[in-house]
PDB file of C-alpha atoms in Angstrom:
ATOM      1  CA  MET A 251       0.019   0.012  -0.032  1.00  0.00           C
ATOM      2  CA  LEU A 252       2.704   2.449   0.960  1.00  0.00           C
ATOM      3  CA  THR A 253       4.630   1.586  -2.371  1.00  0.00           C
ATOM      4  CA  GLN A 254       1.502   2.185  -4.398  1.00  0.00           C
ATOM      5  CA  ALA A 255       0.669   5.455  -2.583  1.00  0.00           C
ATOM      6  CA  ALA A 256       4.223   6.649  -3.051  1.00  0.00           C
ATOM      7  CA  ALA A 257       4.151   5.911  -6.686  1.00  0.00           C
ATOM      8  CA  GLU A 258       0.833   7.711  -7.122  1.00  0.00           C
ATOM      9  CA  ALA A 259       2.404  10.738  -5.325  1.00  0.00           C
ATOM     10  CA  ALA A 260       5.434  10.559  -7.673  1.00  0.00           C
ATOM     11  CA  ASP A 261       3.218  10.362 -10.617  1.00  0.00           C
ATOM     12  CA  ALA A 262       1.285  13.266  -9.370  1.00  0.00           C
ATOM     13  CA  ALA A 263       4.349  15.266  -8.681  1.00  0.00           C
ATOM     14  CA  ASP A 264       5.664  14.484 -12.284  1.00  0.00           C
ATOM     15  CA  ALA A 265       2.262  15.322 -13.899  1.00  0.00           C
ATOM     16  CA  PHE A 266       2.518  18.235 -16.531  1.00  0.00           C
ATOM     17  CA  THR A 267      -0.608  20.390 -16.261  1.00  0.00           C
ATOM     18  CA  VAL A 268      -1.372  22.728 -19.028  1.00  0.00           C
ATOM     19  CA  ASP A 269      -4.025  25.515 -18.511  1.00  0.00           C
ATOM     20  CA  LEU A 270      -6.640  25.329 -21.377  1.00  0.00           C
ATOM     21  CA  GLU A 271      -7.854  28.812 -20.817  1.00  0.00           C
ATOM     22  CA  GLY A 272      -6.853  29.711 -24.188  1.00  0.00           C
ATOM     23  CA  TYR A 273      -9.766  27.729 -25.518  1.00  0.00           C
ATOM     24  CA  GLU A 274     -13.361  28.627 -24.415  1.00  0.00           C
ATOM     25  CA  GLY A 275     -14.554  25.139 -24.847  1.00  0.00           C
ATOM     26  CA  PRO A 276     -14.350  21.897 -27.032  1.00  0.00           C
ATOM     27  CA  LEU A 277     -16.150  23.486 -29.803  1.00  0.00           C
ATOM     28  CA  HIS A 278     -13.466  26.391 -29.935  1.00  0.00           C
ATOM     29  CA  LEU A 279     -10.832  23.627 -30.005  1.00  0.00           C
ATOM     30  CA  LEU A 280     -12.618  21.895 -32.858  1.00  0.00           C
ATOM     31  CA  LEU A 281     -12.732  25.111 -34.720  1.00  0.00           C
ATOM     32  CA  ASP A 282      -9.113  25.913 -34.096  1.00  0.00           C
ATOM     33  CA  LEU A 283      -8.141  22.410 -35.406  1.00  0.00           C
ATOM     34  CA  ALA A 284     -10.445  23.067 -38.526  1.00  0.00           C
ATOM     35  CA  ARG A 285      -8.541  26.321 -39.286  1.00  0.00           C
ATOM     36  CA  LYS A 286      -5.136  24.849 -38.736  1.00  0.00           C
ATOM     37  CA  HIS A 287      -5.903  21.948 -41.236  1.00  0.00           C
ATOM     38  CA  LYS A 288      -7.797  24.227 -43.525  1.00  0.00           C
ATOM     39  CA  ILE A 289     -10.991  22.389 -43.246  1.00  0.00           C
ATOM     40  CA  ASP A 290     -13.931  24.008 -45.103  1.00  0.00           C
ATOM     41  CA  LEU A 291     -16.710  24.548 -42.661  1.00  0.00           C
ATOM     42  CA  VAL A 292     -19.363  24.613 -45.273  1.00  0.00           C
ATOM     43  CA  LYS A 293     -18.733  20.806 -45.990  1.00  0.00           C
ATOM     44  CA  VAL A 294     -17.152  19.718 -42.697  1.00  0.00           C
ATOM     45  CA  PRO A 295     -15.578  16.258 -43.106  1.00  0.00           C
ATOM     46  CA  ILE A 296     -16.522  14.969 -39.623  1.00  0.00           C
ATOM     47  CA  LEU A 297     -14.270  11.947 -39.759  1.00  0.00           C
ATOM     48  CA  GLN A 298     -11.062  13.950 -40.522  1.00  0.00           C
ATOM     49  CA  LEU A 299     -12.023  16.649 -37.838  1.00  0.00           C
ATOM     50  CA  ALA A 300     -12.686  13.873 -35.272  1.00  0.00           C
ATOM     51  CA  ASP A 301      -9.458  12.180 -36.087  1.00  0.00           C
ATOM     52  CA  GLN A 302      -7.606  15.411 -35.443  1.00  0.00           C
ATOM     53  CA  TYR A 303      -9.494  16.027 -32.212  1.00  0.00           C
ATOM     54  CA  LEU A 304      -8.882  12.461 -30.942  1.00  0.00           C
ATOM     55  CA  LEU A 305      -5.064  12.805 -31.883  1.00  0.00           C
ATOM     56  CA  TRP A 306      -4.948  16.045 -29.827  1.00  0.00           C
ATOM     57  CA  VAL A 307      -6.564  14.568 -26.895  1.00  0.00           C
ATOM     58  CA  HIS A 308      -4.319  11.222 -27.224  1.00  0.00           C
ATOM     59  CA  ALA A 309      -1.140  13.538 -27.420  1.00  0.00           C
ATOM     60  CA  ALA A 310      -2.179  15.639 -24.477  1.00  0.00           C
ATOM     61  CA  ARG A 311      -2.762  12.454 -22.474  1.00  0.00           C
ATOM     62  CA  GLU A 312       0.597  11.106 -23.328  1.00  0.00           C
ATOM     63  CA  LYS A 313       2.230  14.326 -22.219  1.00  0.00           C
ATOM     64  CA  ARG A 314       0.392  13.735 -18.904  1.00  0.00           C
ATOM     65  CA  ILE A 315      -1.638  16.949 -19.257  1.00  0.00           C
ATOM     66  CA  ASP A 316      -4.793  17.109 -17.244  1.00  0.00           C
ATOM     67  CA  ILE A 317      -7.691  17.733 -19.585  1.00  0.00           C
ATOM     68  CA  ALA A 318     -11.046  19.080 -18.387  1.00  0.00           C
ATOM     69  CA  ALA A 319     -14.047  16.722 -18.380  1.00  0.00           C
ATOM     70  CA  ASP A 320     -16.027  18.547 -21.146  1.00  0.00           C
ATOM     71  CA  TYR A 321     -12.983  17.981 -23.572  1.00  0.00           C
ATOM     72  CA  LEU A 322     -12.975  14.292 -22.686  1.00  0.00           C
ATOM     73  CA  LEU A 323     -16.768  14.221 -23.144  1.00  0.00           C
ATOM     74  CA  MET A 324     -16.403  15.692 -26.720  1.00  0.00           C
ATOM     75  CA  ALA A 325     -13.840  13.175 -27.529  1.00  0.00           C
ATOM     76  CA  ALA A 326     -16.059  10.275 -26.484  1.00  0.00           C
ATOM     77  CA  TRP A 327     -18.921  11.887 -28.421  1.00  0.00           C
ATOM     78  CA  LEU A 328     -16.670  12.177 -31.596  1.00  0.00           C
ATOM     79  CA  ALA A 329     -15.542   8.625 -31.182  1.00  0.00           C
ATOM     80  CA  PHE A 330     -19.124   7.539 -31.029  1.00  0.00           C
ATOM     81  CA  LEU A 331     -20.053   9.557 -34.001  1.00  0.00           C
ATOM     82  CA  LYS A 332     -17.122   8.265 -35.963  1.00  0.00           C
ATOM     83  CA  SER A 333     -18.110   4.709 -35.308  1.00  0.00           C
ATOM     84  CA  LYS A 334     -21.746   5.334 -36.402  1.00  0.00           C
ATOM     85  CA  LEU A 335     -20.526   7.027 -39.473  1.00  0.00           C
ATOM     86  CA  LEU A 336     -18.028   4.277 -40.394  1.00  0.00           C
ATOM     87  CA  LEU A 337     -20.230   1.312 -39.483  1.00  0.00           C
ATOM     88  CA  PRO A 338     -23.907   2.302 -40.288  1.00  0.00           C
ATOM     89  CA  SER A 339     -26.337   0.004 -38.738  1.00  0.00           C
ATOM     90  CA  GLU A 340     -28.639  -2.002 -41.235  1.00  0.00           C
ATOM     91  CA  LYS A 341     -31.620  -1.936 -38.869  1.00  0.00           C
ATOM     92  CA  LYS A 342     -32.466   1.677 -37.951  1.00  0.00           C
ATOM     93  CA  ASP A 343     -34.220   2.117 -34.687  1.00  0.00           C
ATOM     94  CA  GLU A 344     -36.938   4.786 -34.522  1.00  0.00           C
ATOM     95  CA  ASN A 345     -35.386   6.293 -31.429  1.00  0.00           C
ATOM     96  CA  GLU A 346     -31.884   6.313 -32.764  1.00  0.00           C
ATOM     97  CA  VAL A 347     -30.478   9.573 -34.114  1.00  0.00           C
ATOM     98  CA  ASP A 348     -29.246   9.651 -37.561  1.00  0.00           C
ATOM     99  CA  PRO A 349     -25.383  10.271 -37.571  1.00  0.00           C
ATOM    100  CA  ASP A 350     -25.555  12.266 -40.591  1.00  0.00           C
ATOM    101  CA  ALA A 351     -27.875  14.641 -38.629  1.00  0.00           C
ATOM    102  CA  LEU A 352     -25.535  14.818 -35.724  1.00  0.00           C
ATOM    103  CA  ALA A 353     -22.783  15.626 -38.032  1.00  0.00           C
ATOM    104  CA  GLY A 354     -24.719  18.428 -39.675  1.00  0.00           C
ATOM    105  CA  ARG A 355     -25.629  19.860 -36.448  1.00  0.00           C
ATOM    106  CA  LEU A 356     -21.979  19.839 -35.249  1.00  0.00           C
ATOM    107  CA  ALA A 357     -21.093  21.547 -38.504  1.00  0.00           C
ATOM    108  CA  PHE A 358     -23.698  24.131 -37.997  1.00  0.00           C
ATOM    109  CA  ARG A 359     -22.559  24.951 -34.454  1.00  0.00           C
ATOM    110  CA  LEU A 360     -18.981  25.258 -35.795  1.00  0.00           C
ATOM    111  CA  ARG A 361     -20.006  27.696 -38.474  1.00  0.00           C
ATOM    112  CA  ARG A 362     -22.085  29.686 -35.928  1.00  0.00           C
ATOM    113  CA  LEU A 363     -19.101  29.843 -33.505  1.00  0.00           C
ATOM    114  CA  GLU A 364     -16.782  31.092 -36.307  1.00  0.00           C
ATOM    115  CA  ALA A 365     -19.374  33.788 -37.345  1.00  0.00           C
ATOM    116  CA  MET A 366     -19.527  34.952 -33.701  1.00  0.00           C
ATOM    117  CA  ARG A 367     -15.767  35.175 -33.062  1.00  0.00           C
ATOM    118  CA  ASN A 368     -15.278  36.918 -36.487  1.00  0.00           C
ATOM    119  CA  ALA A 369     -17.992  39.502 -35.445  1.00  0.00           C
ATOM    120  CA  VAL A 370     -16.108  40.015 -32.172  1.00  0.00           C
ATOM    121  CA  ASN A 371     -12.955  40.420 -33.859  1.00  0.00           C
ATOM    122  CA  GLU A 372     -14.329  42.940 -36.291  1.00  0.00           C
ATOM    123  CA  LEU A 373     -15.696  45.000 -33.293  1.00  0.00           C
ATOM    124  CA  TYR A 374     -12.316  45.082 -31.632  1.00  0.00           C
ATOM    125  CA  GLU A 375     -10.471  45.827 -34.898  1.00  0.00           C
ATOM    126  CA  GLY A 376     -12.567  49.063 -35.178  1.00  0.00           C
ATOM    127  CA  ASN A 377     -12.263  52.351 -33.388  1.00  0.00           C
ATOM    128  CA  LEU A 378     -12.815  51.975 -29.751  1.00  0.00           C
ATOM    129  CA  ASP A 379     -14.003  54.823 -27.622  1.00  0.00           C
ATOM    130  CA  GLY A 380     -11.369  56.018 -25.239  1.00  0.00           C
ATOM    131  CA  ARG A 381      -8.702  53.985 -27.109  1.00  0.00           C
ATOM    132  CA  ASP A 382      -8.718  55.142 -30.753  1.00  0.00           C
ATOM    133  CA  VAL A 383     -11.364  57.947 -30.701  1.00  0.00           C
ATOM    134  CA  PHE A 384     -12.050  60.427 -27.877  1.00  0.00           C
ATOM    135  CA  PRO A 385     -15.257  62.424 -27.480  1.00  0.00           C
ATOM    136  CA  ARG A 386     -14.963  66.170 -27.391  1.00  0.00           C
ATOM    137  CA  GLY A 387     -15.977  68.466 -24.626  1.00  0.00           C
ATOM    138  CA  ASP A 388     -19.270  70.114 -24.266  1.00  0.00           C
ATOM    139  CA  PRO A 389     -21.179  70.288 -27.505  1.00  0.00           C
ATOM    140  CA  GLN A 390     -20.902  73.706 -29.329  1.00  0.00           C
ATOM    141  CA  LEU A 391     -24.347  75.168 -29.914  1.00  0.00           C
ATOM    142  CA  ALA A 392     -25.056  76.544 -33.396  1.00  0.00           C
ATOM    143  CA  LYS A 393     -25.085  80.200 -33.736  1.00  0.00           C
ATOM    144  CA  ILE A 394     -28.263  81.458 -34.999  1.00  0.00           C
ATOM    145  CA  ILE A 395     -28.361  84.411 -37.177  1.00  0.00           C
ATOM    146  CA  ARG A 396     -31.637  86.250 -37.816  1.00  0.00           C
ATOM    147  CA  LYS A 397     -32.130  88.579 -40.717  1.00  0.00           C
ATOM    148  CA  PRO A 398     -35.692  90.139 -40.506  1.00  0.00           C
ATOM    149  CA  ILE A 399     -37.115  90.931 -43.902  1.00  0.00           C
ATOM    150  CA  TRP A 400     -39.691  93.582 -44.049  1.00  0.00           C
ATOM    151  CA  ASN A 401     -42.512  93.272 -46.471  1.00  0.00           C
ATOM    152  CA  SER A 402     -44.811  95.983 -45.127  1.00  0.00           C
ATOM    153  CA  THR A 403     -46.219  98.661 -47.336  1.00  0.00           C
ATOM    154  CA  LEU A 404     -46.713 102.384 -46.560  1.00  0.00           C
ATOM    155  CA  HIS A 405     -50.411 101.606 -45.842  1.00  0.00           C
ATOM    156  CA  ASP A 406     -49.646  99.032 -43.298  1.00  0.00           C
ATOM    157  CA  ILE A 407     -47.155 101.287 -41.394  1.00  0.00           C
ATOM    158  CA  LEU A 408     -49.624 104.076 -41.294  1.00  0.00           C
ATOM    159  CA  LYS A 409     -52.396 101.811 -39.998  1.00  0.00           C
ATOM    160  CA  ALA A 410     -50.146 100.557 -37.363  1.00  0.00           C
ATOM    161  CA  PHE A 411     -49.289 104.067 -36.314  1.00  0.00           C
ATOM    162  CA  GLY A 412     -52.869 104.902 -36.048  1.00  0.00           C
ATOM    163  CA  ASP A 413     -53.712 101.894 -33.989  1.00  0.00           C
ATOM    164  CA  ILE A 414     -50.896 102.730 -31.529  1.00  0.00           C
ATOM    165  CA  ASN A 415     -52.248 106.217 -31.077  1.00  0.00           C
ATOM    166  CA  THR A 416     -55.660 104.681 -30.557  1.00  0.00           C
ATOM    167  CA  ARG A 417     -54.530 102.509 -27.744  1.00  0.00           C
ATOM    168  CA  LYS A 418     -52.425 105.146 -26.107  1.00  0.00           C
ATOM    169  CA  VAL A 419     -53.770 105.848 -22.722  1.00  0.00           C
ATOM    170  CA  LYS A 420     -53.382 109.539 -21.788  1.00  0.00           C
ATOM    171  CA  MET A 421     -51.454 110.221 -18.540  1.00  0.00           C
ATOM    172  CA  ARG A 422     -53.636 111.571 -15.803  1.00  0.00           C
ATOM    173  CA  ALA A 423     -52.502 113.145 -12.769  1.00  0.00           C
ATOM    174  CA  HIS A 424     -53.200 111.113  -9.609  1.00  0.00           C
ATOM    175  CA  VAL A 425     -54.996 113.273  -7.058  1.00  0.00           C
ATOM    176  CA  ILE A 426     -54.986 112.203  -3.523  1.00  0.00           C
ATOM    177  CA  LYS A 427     -57.956 113.654  -1.807  1.00  0.00           C
ATOM    178  CA  ARG A 428     -57.745 114.667   1.755  1.00  0.00           C
ATOM    179  CA  GLN A 429     -59.612 112.313   4.064  1.00  0.00           C
ATOM    180  CA  PRO A 430     -61.611 114.193   6.609  1.00  0.00           C
ATOM    181  CA  VAL A 431     -60.964 113.028  10.093  1.00  0.00           C
ATOM    182  CA  VAL A 432     -61.712 114.126  13.674  1.00  0.00           C
ATOM    183  CA  PRO A 433     -58.675 115.375  15.394  1.00  0.00           C
ATOM    184  CA  LEU A 434     -58.013 113.549  18.821  1.00  0.00           C
ATOM    185  CA  GLU A 435     -57.609 116.893  20.514  1.00  0.00           C
ATOM    186  CA  ALA A 436     -61.073 118.179  19.397  1.00  0.00           C
ATOM    187  CA  ALA A 437     -62.595 114.763  20.732  1.00  0.00           C
ATOM    188  CA  ARG A 438     -60.674 115.080  24.126  1.00  0.00           C
ATOM    189  CA  GLN A 439     -61.800 118.646  24.563  1.00  0.00           C
ATOM    190  CA  ARG A 440     -65.366 117.678  23.838  1.00  0.00           C
ATOM    191  CA  LEU A 441     -65.491 114.742  26.089  1.00  0.00           C
ATOM    192  CA  ALA A 442     -63.893 116.830  28.873  1.00  0.00           C
ATOM    193  CA  ALA A 443     -66.547 119.482  28.530  1.00  0.00           C
ATOM    194  CA  LEU A 444     -69.207 116.718  28.830  1.00  0.00           C
ATOM    195  CA  VAL A 445     -67.546 115.118  32.066  1.00  0.00           C
ATOM    196  CA  PRO A 446     -69.578 117.206  34.599  1.00  0.00           C
ATOM    197  CA  ASP A 447     -72.737 115.998  33.147  1.00  0.00           C
ATOM    198  CA  LEU A 448     -71.792 112.386  32.926  1.00  0.00           C
ATOM    199  CA  ILE A 449     -73.185 111.196  36.183  1.00  0.00           C
ATOM    200  CA  ASP A 450     -74.598 108.013  34.689  1.00  0.00           C
ATOM    201  CA  TRP A 451     -73.143 105.919  31.998  1.00  0.00           C
ATOM    202  CA  ALA A 452     -73.157 107.204  28.469  1.00  0.00           C
ATOM    203  CA  SER A 453     -72.429 105.739  25.161  1.00  0.00           C
ATOM    204  CA  ILE A 454     -69.523 106.957  23.096  1.00  0.00           C
ATOM    205  CA  GLN A 455     -71.423 106.124  19.848  1.00  0.00           C
ATOM    206  CA  GLN A 456     -73.932 108.951  20.797  1.00  0.00           C
ATOM    207  CA  MET A 457     -71.335 111.686  21.228  1.00  0.00           C
ATOM    208  CA  HIS A 458     -70.550 114.101  18.577  1.00  0.00           C
ATOM    209  CA  VAL A 459     -67.912 116.832  18.029  1.00  0.00           C
ATOM    210  CA  ILE A 460     -69.150 120.359  17.255  1.00  0.00           C
ATOM    211  CA  ASP A 461     -66.545 121.426  14.821  1.00  0.00           C
ATOM    212  CA  GLU A 462     -66.765 122.981  11.235  1.00  0.00           C
ATOM    213  CA  GLU A 463     -63.593 121.103  10.279  1.00  0.00           C
ATOM    214  CA  SER A 464     -64.968 117.796  11.302  1.00  0.00           C
ATOM    215  CA  LYS A 465     -68.556 118.095  10.214  1.00  0.00           C
ATOM    216  CA  ASP A 466     -67.673 115.949   7.028  1.00  0.00           C
ATOM    217  CA  ALA A 467     -65.541 113.295   8.796  1.00  0.00           C
ATOM    218  CA  PRO A 468     -67.010 109.898   8.696  1.00  0.00           C
ATOM    219  CA  ARG A 469     -68.781 108.315  11.768  1.00  0.00           C
ATOM    220  CA  ARG A 470     -66.172 105.803  12.394  1.00  0.00           C
ATOM    221  CA  SER A 471     -63.355 108.321  12.734  1.00  0.00           C
ATOM    222  CA  GLU A 472     -65.503 110.262  15.296  1.00  0.00           C
ATOM    223  CA  VAL A 473     -66.184 107.141  17.340  1.00  0.00           C
ATOM    224  CA  ALA A 474     -62.373 106.116  17.151  1.00  0.00           C
ATOM    225  CA  SER A 475     -61.346 109.609  18.372  1.00  0.00           C
ATOM    226  CA  PHE A 476     -63.929 109.592  21.231  1.00  0.00           C
ATOM    227  CA  PHE A 477     -62.605 106.196  22.345  1.00  0.00           C
ATOM    228  CA  SER A 478     -58.967 107.251  22.260  1.00  0.00           C
ATOM    229  CA  ALA A 479     -59.871 110.335  24.368  1.00  0.00           C
ATOM    230  CA  ALA A 480     -61.903 108.139  26.740  1.00  0.00           C
ATOM    231  CA  LEU A 481     -58.836 105.969  27.273  1.00  0.00           C
ATOM    232  CA  GLU A 482     -56.592 109.016  27.932  1.00  0.00           C
ATOM    233  CA  LEU A 483     -59.092 110.500  30.472  1.00  0.00           C
ATOM    234  CA  THR A 484     -59.525 107.047  32.175  1.00  0.00           C
ATOM    235  CA  LYS A 485     -55.708 107.002  32.721  1.00  0.00           C
ATOM    236  CA  ASN A 486     -55.950 110.405  34.348  1.00  0.00           C
ATOM    237  CA  ARG A 487     -58.842 109.006  36.603  1.00  0.00           C
ATOM    238  CA  VAL A 488     -61.319 111.635  35.141  1.00  0.00           C
ATOM    239  CA  VAL A 489     -63.607 109.020  33.807  1.00  0.00           C
ATOM    240  CA  ASP A 490     -64.390 105.305  33.862  1.00  0.00           C
ATOM    241  CA  ILE A 491     -64.948 103.275  30.861  1.00  0.00           C
ATOM    242  CA  ARG A 492     -67.007  99.991  30.375  1.00  0.00           C
ATOM    243  CA  GLN A 493     -68.060  97.588  27.579  1.00  0.00           C
ATOM    244  CA  ASP A 494     -70.536  94.827  28.533  1.00  0.00           C
ATOM    245  CA  GLN A 495     -69.541  92.361  25.815  1.00  0.00           C
ATOM    246  CA  LEU A 496     -67.601  91.952  22.609  1.00  0.00           C
ATOM    247  CA  PHE A 497     -68.281  94.441  19.870  1.00  0.00           C
ATOM    248  CA  SER A 498     -71.015  96.210  21.911  1.00  0.00           C
ATOM    249  CA  ASP A 499     -71.219  99.889  22.774  1.00  0.00           C
ATOM    250  CA  VAL A 500     -68.587 101.476  24.993  1.00  0.00           C
ATOM    251  CA  TYR A 501     -69.895 103.548  27.748  1.00  0.00           C
ATOM    252  CA  VAL A 502     -68.169 106.304  29.813  1.00  0.00           C
ATOM    253  CA  ARG A 503     -69.162 108.046  33.060  1.00  0.00           C
ATOM    254  CA  LYS A 504     -67.549 110.612  35.505  1.00  0.00           C
ATOM    255  CA  THR A 505     -65.438 108.867  38.085  1.00  0.00           C
ATOM    256  CA  PRO A 506     -67.242 109.110  41.380  1.00  0.00           C
ATOM    257  CA  ALA A 507     -65.516 111.093  44.340  1.00  0.00           C
ATOM    258  CA  GLU A 508     -65.609 108.125  46.635  1.00  0.00           C
ATOM    259  CA  ASP A 509     -63.619 105.953  44.136  1.00  0.00           C
ATOM    260  CA  LEU A 510     -60.945 108.869  43.867  1.00  0.00           C
ATOM    261  CA  LYS A 511     -60.692 108.993  47.692  1.00  0.00           C
ATOM    262  CA  ALA A 512     -60.302 105.123  47.957  1.00  0.00           C
ATOM    263  CA  ALA A 513     -57.667 105.210  45.163  1.00  0.00           C
ATOM    264  CA  GLU A 514     -55.742 108.041  47.085  1.00  0.00           C
TER     265      GLU A 514
END
């Protein structure tokens, strides 16, 4: 056992292994053999091609080259096909494949592989982007030159001029009218004059300013001025101000004397 194991180890150490990555598969090898021996792929002599392939496999095995399983499988299949072609069976089974059909299918696959490899070579022989040709930078926009061509008559020009004058809007001076308002001082003086008589609550909405300058003032301006004057007099403890609810009338009255004494 030890002697046999040592012999196998020595054989493994002396084995010469060749990388077959140069071929992409058994079909590639067959195509290369056909090219080397100048075999026409239109009419492939399968027997001759099979002999060349089997010789290559046999030579590789004699040189103790480790061959991939798919190459050996192709060799076995070619040997089987060769035997079928050389020794055709007299009784044809219905399930048996015609060897001529198998040979034709192999020839077709070889021609297709050659066409694909030729197409790849043509692509690589052409100009490659980044190697043979280089794109330019930003595209240059075309310059557009416009040349107006006037075809208007004198009548058209006069008509257009008339239309412009018709549409022209005359400039008018913007006059800002003075908005009449009730001065705050006038409302304060009027409310101060009414304070001695305001023993009970009185509505601001019922008060008016007797002034020629303010007679045209809107009612909201008069109410606003009286309300501002009431707030000022309330601050000075002259009047009291009251509003029962939101958006209701505002009432004022003279501040009672007892409230003034209590505040002091």
